[in-house]
mmCIF file of N, CA and C in Angstrom:
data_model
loop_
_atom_site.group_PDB
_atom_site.id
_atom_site.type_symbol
_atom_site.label_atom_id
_atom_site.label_comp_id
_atom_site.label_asym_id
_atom_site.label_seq_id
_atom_site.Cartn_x
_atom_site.Cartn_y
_atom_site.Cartn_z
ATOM 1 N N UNK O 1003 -10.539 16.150 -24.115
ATOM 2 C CA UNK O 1003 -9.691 15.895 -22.973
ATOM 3 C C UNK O 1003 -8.252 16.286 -23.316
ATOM 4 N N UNK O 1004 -7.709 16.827 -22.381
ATOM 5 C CA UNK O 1004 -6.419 17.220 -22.371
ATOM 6 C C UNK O 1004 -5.077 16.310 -21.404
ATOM 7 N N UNK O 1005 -4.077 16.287 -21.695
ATOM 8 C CA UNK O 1005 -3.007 15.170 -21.309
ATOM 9 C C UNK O 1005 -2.144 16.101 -20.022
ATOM 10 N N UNK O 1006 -1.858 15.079 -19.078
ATOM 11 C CA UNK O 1006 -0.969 15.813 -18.078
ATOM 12 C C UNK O 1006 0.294 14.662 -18.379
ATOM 13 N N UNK O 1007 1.427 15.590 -18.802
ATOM 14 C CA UNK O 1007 2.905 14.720 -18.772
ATOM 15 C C UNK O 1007 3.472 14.452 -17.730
ATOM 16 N N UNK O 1008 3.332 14.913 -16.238
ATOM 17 C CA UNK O 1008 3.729 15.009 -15.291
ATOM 18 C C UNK O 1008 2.859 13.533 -14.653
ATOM 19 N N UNK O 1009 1.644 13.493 -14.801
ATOM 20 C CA UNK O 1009 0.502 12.462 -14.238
ATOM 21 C C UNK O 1009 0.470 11.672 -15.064
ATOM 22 N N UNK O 1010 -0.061 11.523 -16.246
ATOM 23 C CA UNK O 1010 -0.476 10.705 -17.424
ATOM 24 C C UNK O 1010 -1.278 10.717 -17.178
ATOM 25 N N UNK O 1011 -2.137 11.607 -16.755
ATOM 26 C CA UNK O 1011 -3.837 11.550 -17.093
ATOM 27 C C UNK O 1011 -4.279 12.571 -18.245
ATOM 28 N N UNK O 1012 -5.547 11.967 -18.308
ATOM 29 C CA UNK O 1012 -5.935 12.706 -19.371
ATOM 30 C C UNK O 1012 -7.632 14.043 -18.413
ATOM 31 N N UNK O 1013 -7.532 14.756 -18.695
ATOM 32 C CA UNK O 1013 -8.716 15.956 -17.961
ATOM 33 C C UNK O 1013 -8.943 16.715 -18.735
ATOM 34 N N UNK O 1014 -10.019 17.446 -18.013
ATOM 35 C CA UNK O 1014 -10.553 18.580 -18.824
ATOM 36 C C UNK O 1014 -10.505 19.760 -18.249
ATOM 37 N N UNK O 1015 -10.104 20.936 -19.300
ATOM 38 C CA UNK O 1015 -9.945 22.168 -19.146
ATOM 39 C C UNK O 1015 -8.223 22.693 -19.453
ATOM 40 N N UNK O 1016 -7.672 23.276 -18.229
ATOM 41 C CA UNK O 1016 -5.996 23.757 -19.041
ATOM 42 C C UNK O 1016 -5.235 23.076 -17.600
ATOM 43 N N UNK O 1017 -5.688 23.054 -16.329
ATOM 44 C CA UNK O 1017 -4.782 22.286 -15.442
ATOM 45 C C UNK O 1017 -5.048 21.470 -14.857
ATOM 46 N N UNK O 1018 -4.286 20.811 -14.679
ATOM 47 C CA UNK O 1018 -4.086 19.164 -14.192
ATOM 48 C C UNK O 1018 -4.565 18.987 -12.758
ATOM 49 N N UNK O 1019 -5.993 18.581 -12.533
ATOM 50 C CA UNK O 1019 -6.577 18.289 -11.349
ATOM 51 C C UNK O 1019 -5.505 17.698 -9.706
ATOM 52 N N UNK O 1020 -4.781 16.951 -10.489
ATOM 53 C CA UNK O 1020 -4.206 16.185 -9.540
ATOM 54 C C UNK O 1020 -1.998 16.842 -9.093
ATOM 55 N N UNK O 1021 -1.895 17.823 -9.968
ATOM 56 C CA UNK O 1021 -0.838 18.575 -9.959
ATOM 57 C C UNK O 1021 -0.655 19.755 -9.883
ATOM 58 N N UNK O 1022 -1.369 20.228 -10.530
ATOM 59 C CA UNK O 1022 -1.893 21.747 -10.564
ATOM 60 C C UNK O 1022 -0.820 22.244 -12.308
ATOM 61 N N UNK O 1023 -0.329 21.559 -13.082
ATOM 62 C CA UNK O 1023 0.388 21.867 -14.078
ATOM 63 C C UNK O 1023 -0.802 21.660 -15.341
ATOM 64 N N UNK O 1024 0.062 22.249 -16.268
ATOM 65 C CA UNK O 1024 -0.364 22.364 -17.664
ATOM 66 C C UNK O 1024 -0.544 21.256 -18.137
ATOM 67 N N UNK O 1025 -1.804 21.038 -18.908
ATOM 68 C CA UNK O 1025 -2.917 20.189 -19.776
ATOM 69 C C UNK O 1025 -2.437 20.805 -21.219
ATOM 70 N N UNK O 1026 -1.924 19.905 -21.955
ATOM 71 C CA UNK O 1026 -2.196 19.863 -23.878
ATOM 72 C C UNK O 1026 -2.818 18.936 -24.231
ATOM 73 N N UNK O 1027 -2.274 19.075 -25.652
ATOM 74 C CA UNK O 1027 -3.505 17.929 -26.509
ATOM 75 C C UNK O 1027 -2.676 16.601 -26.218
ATOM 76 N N UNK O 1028 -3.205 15.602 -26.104
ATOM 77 C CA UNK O 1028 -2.547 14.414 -26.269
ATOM 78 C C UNK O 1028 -1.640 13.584 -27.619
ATOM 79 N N UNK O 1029 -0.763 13.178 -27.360
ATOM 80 C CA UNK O 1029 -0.115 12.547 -28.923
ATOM 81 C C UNK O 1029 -0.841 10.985 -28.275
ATOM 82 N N UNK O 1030 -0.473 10.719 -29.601
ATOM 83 C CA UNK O 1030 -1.114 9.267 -30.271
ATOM 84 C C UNK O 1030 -0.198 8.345 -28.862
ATOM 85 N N UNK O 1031 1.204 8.652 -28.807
ATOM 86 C CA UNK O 1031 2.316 7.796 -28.151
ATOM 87 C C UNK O 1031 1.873 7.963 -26.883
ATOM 88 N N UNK O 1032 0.992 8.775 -26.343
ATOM 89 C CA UNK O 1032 1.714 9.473 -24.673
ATOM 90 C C UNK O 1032 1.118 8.257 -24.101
ATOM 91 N N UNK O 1033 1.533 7.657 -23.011
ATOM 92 C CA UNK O 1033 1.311 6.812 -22.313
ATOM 93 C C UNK O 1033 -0.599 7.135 -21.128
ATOM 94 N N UNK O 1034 -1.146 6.993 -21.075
ATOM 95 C CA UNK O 1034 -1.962 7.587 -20.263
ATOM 96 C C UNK O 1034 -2.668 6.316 -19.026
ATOM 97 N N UNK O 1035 -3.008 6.916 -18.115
ATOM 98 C CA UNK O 1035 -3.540 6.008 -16.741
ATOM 99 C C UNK O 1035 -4.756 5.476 -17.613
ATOM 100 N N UNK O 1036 -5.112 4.201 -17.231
ATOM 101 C CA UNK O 1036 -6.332 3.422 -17.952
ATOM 102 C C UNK O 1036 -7.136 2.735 -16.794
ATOM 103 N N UNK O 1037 -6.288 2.243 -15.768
ATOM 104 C CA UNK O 1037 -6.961 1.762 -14.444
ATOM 105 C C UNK O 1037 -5.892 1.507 -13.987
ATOM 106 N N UNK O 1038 -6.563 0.890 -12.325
ATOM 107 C CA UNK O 1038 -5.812 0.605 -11.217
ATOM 108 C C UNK O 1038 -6.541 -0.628 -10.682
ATOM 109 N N UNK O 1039 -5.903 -1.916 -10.697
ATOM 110 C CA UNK O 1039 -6.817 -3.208 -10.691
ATOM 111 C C UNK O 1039 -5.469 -4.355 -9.537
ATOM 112 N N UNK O 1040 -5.984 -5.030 -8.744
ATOM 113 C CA UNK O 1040 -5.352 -6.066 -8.457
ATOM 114 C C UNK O 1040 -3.914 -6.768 -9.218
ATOM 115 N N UNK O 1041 -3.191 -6.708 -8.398
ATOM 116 C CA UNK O 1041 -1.928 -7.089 -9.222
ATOM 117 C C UNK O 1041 -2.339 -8.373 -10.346
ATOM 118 N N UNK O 1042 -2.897 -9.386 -9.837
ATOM 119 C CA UNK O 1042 -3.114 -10.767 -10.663
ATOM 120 C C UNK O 1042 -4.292 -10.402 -11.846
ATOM 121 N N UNK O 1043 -5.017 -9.677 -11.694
ATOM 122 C CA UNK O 1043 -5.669 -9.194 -12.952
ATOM 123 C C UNK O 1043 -4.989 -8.361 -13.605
ATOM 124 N N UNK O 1044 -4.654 -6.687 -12.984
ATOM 125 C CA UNK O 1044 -3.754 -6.273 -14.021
ATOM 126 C C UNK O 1044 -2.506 -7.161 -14.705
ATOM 127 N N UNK O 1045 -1.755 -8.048 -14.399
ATOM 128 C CA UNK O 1045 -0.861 -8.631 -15.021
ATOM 129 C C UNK O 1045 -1.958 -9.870 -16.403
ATOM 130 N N UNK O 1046 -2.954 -9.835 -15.940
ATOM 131 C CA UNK O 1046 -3.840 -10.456 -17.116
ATOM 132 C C UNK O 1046 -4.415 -9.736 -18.127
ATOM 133 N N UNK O 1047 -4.844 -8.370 -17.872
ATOM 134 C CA UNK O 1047 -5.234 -7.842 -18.611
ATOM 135 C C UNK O 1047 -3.639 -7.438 -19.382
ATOM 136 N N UNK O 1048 -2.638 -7.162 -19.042
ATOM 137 C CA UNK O 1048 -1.510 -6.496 -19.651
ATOM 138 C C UNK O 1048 -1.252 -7.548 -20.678
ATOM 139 N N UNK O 1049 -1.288 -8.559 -20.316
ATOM 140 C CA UNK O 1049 -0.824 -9.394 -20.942
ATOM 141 C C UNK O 1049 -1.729 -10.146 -22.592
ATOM 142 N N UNK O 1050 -2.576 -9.724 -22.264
ATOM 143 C CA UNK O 1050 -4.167 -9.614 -23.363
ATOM 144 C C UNK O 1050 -3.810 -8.224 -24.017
ATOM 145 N N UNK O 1051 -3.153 -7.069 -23.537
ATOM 146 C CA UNK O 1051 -2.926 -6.476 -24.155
ATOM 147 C C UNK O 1051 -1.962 -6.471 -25.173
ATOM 148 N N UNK O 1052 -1.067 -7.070 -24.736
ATOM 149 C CA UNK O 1052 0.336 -6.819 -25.421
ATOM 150 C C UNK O 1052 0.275 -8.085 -26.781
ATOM 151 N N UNK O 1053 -1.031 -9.285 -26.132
ATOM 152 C CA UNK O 1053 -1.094 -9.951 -27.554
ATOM 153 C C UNK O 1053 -1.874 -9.928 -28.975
ATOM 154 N N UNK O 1054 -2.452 -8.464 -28.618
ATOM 155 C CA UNK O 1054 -3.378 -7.513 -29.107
ATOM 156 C C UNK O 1054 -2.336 -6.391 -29.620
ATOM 157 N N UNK O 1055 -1.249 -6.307 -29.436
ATOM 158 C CA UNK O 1055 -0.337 -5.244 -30.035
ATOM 159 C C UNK O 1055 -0.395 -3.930 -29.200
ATOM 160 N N UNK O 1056 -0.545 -3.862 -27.770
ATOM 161 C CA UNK O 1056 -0.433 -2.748 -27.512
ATOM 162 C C UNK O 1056 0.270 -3.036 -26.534
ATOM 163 N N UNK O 1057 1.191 -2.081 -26.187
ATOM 164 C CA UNK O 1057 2.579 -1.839 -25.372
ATOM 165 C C UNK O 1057 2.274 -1.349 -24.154
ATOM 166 N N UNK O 1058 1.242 -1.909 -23.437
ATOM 167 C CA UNK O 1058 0.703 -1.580 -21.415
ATOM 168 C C UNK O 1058 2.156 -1.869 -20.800
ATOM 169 N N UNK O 1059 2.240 -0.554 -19.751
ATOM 170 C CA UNK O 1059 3.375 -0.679 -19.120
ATOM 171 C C UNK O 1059 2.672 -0.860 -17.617
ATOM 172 N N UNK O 1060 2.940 -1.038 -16.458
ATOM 173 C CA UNK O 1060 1.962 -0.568 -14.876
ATOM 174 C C UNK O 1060 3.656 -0.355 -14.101
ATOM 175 N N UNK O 1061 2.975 0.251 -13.129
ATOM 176 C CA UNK O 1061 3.351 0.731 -11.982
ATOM 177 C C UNK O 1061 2.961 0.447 -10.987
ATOM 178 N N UNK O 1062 3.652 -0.350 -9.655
ATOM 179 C CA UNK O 1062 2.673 -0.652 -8.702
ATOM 180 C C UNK O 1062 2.265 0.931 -7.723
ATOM 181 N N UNK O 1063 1.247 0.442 -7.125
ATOM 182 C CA UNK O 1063 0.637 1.649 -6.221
ATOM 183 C C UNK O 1063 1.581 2.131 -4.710
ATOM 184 N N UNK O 1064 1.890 1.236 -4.466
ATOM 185 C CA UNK O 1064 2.337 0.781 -2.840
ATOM 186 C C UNK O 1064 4.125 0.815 -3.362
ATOM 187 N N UNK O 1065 4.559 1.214 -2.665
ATOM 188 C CA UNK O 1065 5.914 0.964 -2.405
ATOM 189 C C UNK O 1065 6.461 -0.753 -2.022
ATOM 190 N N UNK O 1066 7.569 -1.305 -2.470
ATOM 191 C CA UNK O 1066 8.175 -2.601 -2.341
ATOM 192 C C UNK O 1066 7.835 -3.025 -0.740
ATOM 193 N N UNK O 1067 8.423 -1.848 0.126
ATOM 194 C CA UNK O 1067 8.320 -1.527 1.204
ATOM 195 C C UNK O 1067 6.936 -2.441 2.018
ATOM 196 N N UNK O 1068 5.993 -1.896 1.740
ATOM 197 C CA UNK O 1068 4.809 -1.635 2.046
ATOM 198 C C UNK O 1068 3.936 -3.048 1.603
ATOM 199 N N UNK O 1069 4.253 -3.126 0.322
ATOM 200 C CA UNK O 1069 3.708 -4.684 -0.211
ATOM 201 C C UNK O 1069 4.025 -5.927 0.618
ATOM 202 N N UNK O 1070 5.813 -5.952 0.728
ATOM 203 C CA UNK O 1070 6.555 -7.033 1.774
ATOM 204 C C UNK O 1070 5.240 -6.880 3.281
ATOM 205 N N UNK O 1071 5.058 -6.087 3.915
ATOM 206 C CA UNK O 1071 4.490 -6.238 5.216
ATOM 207 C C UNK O 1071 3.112 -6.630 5.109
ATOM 208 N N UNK O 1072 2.413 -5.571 4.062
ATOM 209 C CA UNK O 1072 1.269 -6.488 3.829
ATOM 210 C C UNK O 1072 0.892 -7.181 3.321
ATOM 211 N N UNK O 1073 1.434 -7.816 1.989
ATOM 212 C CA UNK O 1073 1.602 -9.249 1.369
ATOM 213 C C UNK O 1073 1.416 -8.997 -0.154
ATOM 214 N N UNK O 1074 1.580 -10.003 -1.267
ATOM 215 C CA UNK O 1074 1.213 -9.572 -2.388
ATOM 216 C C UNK O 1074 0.108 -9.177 -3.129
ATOM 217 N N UNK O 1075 -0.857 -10.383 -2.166
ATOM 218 C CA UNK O 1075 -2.267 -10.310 -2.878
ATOM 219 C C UNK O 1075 -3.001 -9.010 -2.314
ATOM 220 N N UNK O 1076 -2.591 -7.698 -1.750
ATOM 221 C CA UNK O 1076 -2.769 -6.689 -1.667
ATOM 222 C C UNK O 1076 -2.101 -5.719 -2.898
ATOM 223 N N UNK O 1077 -1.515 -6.159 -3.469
ATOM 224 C CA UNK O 1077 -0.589 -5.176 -4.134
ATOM 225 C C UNK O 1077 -2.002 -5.014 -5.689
ATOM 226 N N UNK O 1078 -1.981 -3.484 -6.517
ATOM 227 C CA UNK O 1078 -2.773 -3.326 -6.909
ATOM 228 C C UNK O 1078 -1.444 -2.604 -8.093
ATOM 229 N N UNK O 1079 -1.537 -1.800 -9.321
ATOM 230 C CA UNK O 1079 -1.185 -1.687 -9.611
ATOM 231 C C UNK O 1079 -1.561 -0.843 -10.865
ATOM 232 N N UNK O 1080 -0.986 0.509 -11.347
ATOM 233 C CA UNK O 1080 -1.854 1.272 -12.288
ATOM 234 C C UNK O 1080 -0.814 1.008 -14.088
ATOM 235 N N UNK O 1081 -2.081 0.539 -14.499
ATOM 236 C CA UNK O 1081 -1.980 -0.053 -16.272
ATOM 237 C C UNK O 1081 -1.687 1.288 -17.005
ATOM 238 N N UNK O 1082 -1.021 1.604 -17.988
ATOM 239 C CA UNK O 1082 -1.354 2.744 -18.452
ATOM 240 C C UNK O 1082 -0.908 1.941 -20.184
ATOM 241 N N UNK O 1083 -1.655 2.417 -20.969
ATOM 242 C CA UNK O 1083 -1.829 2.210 -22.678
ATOM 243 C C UNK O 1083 -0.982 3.604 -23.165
ATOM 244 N N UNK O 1084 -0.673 3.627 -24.653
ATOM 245 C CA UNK O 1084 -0.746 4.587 -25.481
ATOM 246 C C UNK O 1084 -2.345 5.391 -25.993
ATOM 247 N N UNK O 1085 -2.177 6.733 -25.429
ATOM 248 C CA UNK O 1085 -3.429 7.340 -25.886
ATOM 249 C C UNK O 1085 -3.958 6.558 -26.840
ATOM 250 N N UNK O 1086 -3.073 6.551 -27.954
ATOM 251 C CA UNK O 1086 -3.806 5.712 -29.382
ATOM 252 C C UNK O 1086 -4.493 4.521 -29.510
ATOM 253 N N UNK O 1087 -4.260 3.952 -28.312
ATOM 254 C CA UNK O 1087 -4.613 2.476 -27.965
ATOM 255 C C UNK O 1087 -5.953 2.528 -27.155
ATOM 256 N N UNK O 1088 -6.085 3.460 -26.493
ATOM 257 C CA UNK O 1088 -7.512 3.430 -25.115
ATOM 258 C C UNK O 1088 -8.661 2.807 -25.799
ATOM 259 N N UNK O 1089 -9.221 3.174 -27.162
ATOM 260 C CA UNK O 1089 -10.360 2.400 -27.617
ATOM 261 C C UNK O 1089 -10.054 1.281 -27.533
ATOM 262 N N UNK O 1090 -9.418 0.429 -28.225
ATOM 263 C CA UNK O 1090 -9.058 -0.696 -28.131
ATOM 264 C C UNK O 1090 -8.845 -1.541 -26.742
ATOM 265 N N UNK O 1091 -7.930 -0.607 -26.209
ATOM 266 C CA UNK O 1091 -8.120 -1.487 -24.773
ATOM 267 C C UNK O 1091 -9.624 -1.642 -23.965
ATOM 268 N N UNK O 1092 -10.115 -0.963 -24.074
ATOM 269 C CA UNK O 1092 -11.729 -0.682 -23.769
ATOM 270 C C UNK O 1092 -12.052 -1.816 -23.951
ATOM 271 N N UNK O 1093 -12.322 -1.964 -25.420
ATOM 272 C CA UNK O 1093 -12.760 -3.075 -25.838
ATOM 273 C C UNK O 1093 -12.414 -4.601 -25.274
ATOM 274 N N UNK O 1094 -10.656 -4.705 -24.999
ATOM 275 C CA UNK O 1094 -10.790 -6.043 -24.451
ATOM 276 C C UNK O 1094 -10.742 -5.676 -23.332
ATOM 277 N N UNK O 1095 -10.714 -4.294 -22.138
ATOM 278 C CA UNK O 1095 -11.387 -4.767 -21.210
ATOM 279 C C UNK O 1095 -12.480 -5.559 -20.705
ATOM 280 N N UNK O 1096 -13.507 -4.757 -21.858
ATOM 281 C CA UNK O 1096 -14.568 -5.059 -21.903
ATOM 282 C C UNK O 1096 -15.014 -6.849 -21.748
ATOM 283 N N UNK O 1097 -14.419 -7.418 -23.156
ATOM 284 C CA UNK O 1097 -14.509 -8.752 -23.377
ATOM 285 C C UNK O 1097 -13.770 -9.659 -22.257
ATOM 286 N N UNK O 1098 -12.992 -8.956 -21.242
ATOM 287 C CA UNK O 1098 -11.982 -9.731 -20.131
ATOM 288 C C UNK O 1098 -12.780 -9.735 -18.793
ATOM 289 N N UNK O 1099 -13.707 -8.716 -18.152
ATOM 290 C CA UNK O 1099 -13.822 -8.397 -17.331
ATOM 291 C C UNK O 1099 -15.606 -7.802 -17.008
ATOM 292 N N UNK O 1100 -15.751 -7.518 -18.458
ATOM 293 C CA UNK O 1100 -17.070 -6.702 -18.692
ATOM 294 C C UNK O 1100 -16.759 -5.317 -18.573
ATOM 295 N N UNK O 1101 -17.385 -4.000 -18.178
ATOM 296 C CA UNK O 1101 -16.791 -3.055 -18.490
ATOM 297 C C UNK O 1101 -15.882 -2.488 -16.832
ATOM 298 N N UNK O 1102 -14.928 -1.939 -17.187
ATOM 299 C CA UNK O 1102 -13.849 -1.256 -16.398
ATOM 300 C C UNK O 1102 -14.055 0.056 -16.763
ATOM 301 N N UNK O 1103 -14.066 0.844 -15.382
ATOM 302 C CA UNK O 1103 -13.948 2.293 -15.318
ATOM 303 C C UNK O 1103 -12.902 2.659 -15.340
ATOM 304 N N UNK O 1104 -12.671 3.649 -16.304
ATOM 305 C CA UNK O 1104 -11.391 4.399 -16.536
ATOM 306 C C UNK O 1104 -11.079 4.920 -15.388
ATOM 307 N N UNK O 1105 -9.655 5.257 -15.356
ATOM 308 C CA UNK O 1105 -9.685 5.728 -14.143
ATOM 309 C C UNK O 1105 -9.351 7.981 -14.211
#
């Protein structure tokens, strides 16, 4: 699999499904998409992460905008790990949730 810096995904082949830009190899650091889960779980799983030593940052999906009208418990939000970390997070996905599809 190859890394998009523009997306943070990771794909296969030389361009980026979702941009149309250039795919390299991934570094250990690059941040990459891991899922997209409910705000109140992703903030659980992040938080299992980070006491596990790994540095999950998210992004919500929806604009501030958009959340206010339709409320919070709509708001969803995409997790992203250090490449170097994805096994690991796997794993306590795994043990948090059972298994989670990458996204």
């Amino acid at each position: 699999m190859k890394y998009c810096e523009k997306c943070n995904i990771l794909a296969g082949g030389d361009i980026c499904p979702a941009c149309g830009g250039e795919l390299r190899a991934p570094a250990m650091n690059d941040y990459v998409l891991y899922a997209v889960r409910e705000q109140m779980w992703a903030e659980m799983f992040i938080d299992a992460l980070r006491d596990n030593g790994i540095e999950a940052v998210s992004k919500p999906v929806m604009g501030a905008g958009l959340t206010s009208r339709l409320g919070i418990m709509t708001e969803q939000l995409r997790i992203y790990v250090p490449y170097g970390a994805m096994e690991m997070a796997g794993e306590i996905a795994d043990l948090m949730f059972g298994e989670i599809e990458e996204e």
